[in-house]
Coordinates of C-alpha atoms in Angstrom, one line a residue:
M1 CA 8.1 6.9 18.0
E2 CA 4.4 6.5 17.0
F3 CA 4.2 9.9 15.3
D4 CA 6.4 8.7 12.4
T5 CA 4.5 5.4 12.0
K6 CA 0.9 6.7 12.0
I7 CA -0.8 7.9 8.9
Y8 CA -4.0 9.9 8.4
V9 CA -6.3 8.8 5.6
G10 CA -9.0 11.2 4.6
G11 CA -11.7 11.2 1.9
L12 CA -12.6 7.6 2.5
P13 CA -15.7 6.1 0.9
W14 CA -18.5 5.9 3.5
K15 CA -18.5 2.1 3.2
T16 CA -14.8 1.7 4.3
R17 CA -14.3 -0.1 7.5
K18 CA -11.2 -1.1 9.5
E19 CA -10.8 -4.3 7.5
G20 CA -10.8 -2.3 4.3
L21 CA -8.0 0.0 5.5
I22 CA -5.9 -3.0 6.6
S23 CA -6.5 -4.7 3.2
F24 CA -5.5 -1.6 1.3
F25 CA -2.4 -0.7 3.3
E26 CA -0.9 -4.0 4.4
P27 CA 1.1 -4.3 1.1
F28 CA 3.2 -1.4 2.5
G29 CA 4.2 -3.1 5.7
E30 CA 3.1 -4.6 9.0
I31 CA 0.1 -2.8 10.5
I32 CA -0.2 -2.7 14.3
H33 CA -3.5 -0.7 14.4
A34 CA -6.1 0.7 12.1
N35 CA -9.4 2.4 12.6
V36 CA -12.0 4.3 10.7
V37 CA -13.5 7.2 12.7
C38 CA -17.3 6.8 13.0
D39 CA -20.1 8.9 14.5
R40 CA -20.9 7.7 18.0
E41 CA -24.6 7.9 17.6
T42 CA -25.2 6.6 14.1
G43 CA -22.1 4.4 13.6
R44 CA -21.6 5.9 10.2
S45 CA -18.1 6.5 8.9
Q46 CA -17.0 10.1 9.1
G47 CA -14.8 9.6 6.0
F48 CA -11.4 9.4 7.6
G49 CA -9.2 7.1 9.6
F50 CA -5.7 6.2 10.9
V51 CA -3.3 3.4 10.2
T52 CA -0.3 2.7 12.4
F53 CA 2.6 0.7 11.0
K54 CA 5.2 -1.2 12.9
D55 CA 8.0 1.0 11.3
A56 CA 8.4 4.4 9.8
K57 CA 9.6 3.2 6.5
S58 CA 6.3 1.4 5.9
A59 CA 4.3 4.5 6.8
K60 CA 6.4 6.6 4.4
R61 CA 5.9 4.0 1.6
A62 CA 2.2 4.2 2.2
C63 CA 2.2 8.0 1.8
K64 CA 4.3 8.0 -1.3
D65 CA 1.1 8.5 -3.3
P66 CA -0.6 11.2 -1.3
N67 CA -3.9 10.6 -3.2
P68 CA -4.5 6.9 -3.5
K69 CA -7.7 5.5 -5.0
I70 CA -9.4 3.5 -2.3
Y71 CA -12.6 1.6 -3.4
G72 CA -12.9 3.8 -6.4
R73 CA -12.6 7.2 -4.6
V74 CA -9.6 9.4 -4.5
A75 CA -8.5 9.7 -0.9
N76 CA -5.6 11.6 0.7
C77 CA -3.0 10.3 3.1
N78 CA -0.1 11.7 5.0
L79 CA 1.9 11.2 8.1
A80 CA -0.5 11.9 11.0
Y81 CA 1.7 14.5 12.7
H82 CA 1.8 16.6 9.5
G83 CA -1.8 17.5 10.1
A84 CA -1.5 18.2 13.8
R85 CA -2.8 21.6 14.8
V86 CA -1.2 23.2 17.8
P87 CA -2.7 26.4 19.2
N88 CA -0.6 29.5 19.7
N89 CA 2.5 27.9 18.2
Q90 CA 3.0 25.6 21.3
P91 CA 5.2 22.5 20.9
I92 CA 3.3 19.3 20.0
Q93 CA 2.9 17.0 23.0
Y94 CA 3.3 13.4 21.9
G95 CA 2.6 11.7 25.3
Y96 CA 5.8 9.8 25.8

């Protein structure tokens, strides 16, 4: 299930790109997808991104330190589903 292999990484330095996320997180396990969310008009990083690992153990290892230092800045990371917001206490729809 993707929801236990995907991590959210916030507080990224503005210069961080996809390759930087991969470089930082690949020691924790095989990465199948990574992206830094950027503004559509300016292309500038919005300071957060996502990394999807091949397996849940890798994602949990990557989140063991919830505040890693990435390129000199203290970031935050957690399993992506922990931050999911569901209106009116409705069940989360994962799309599978």
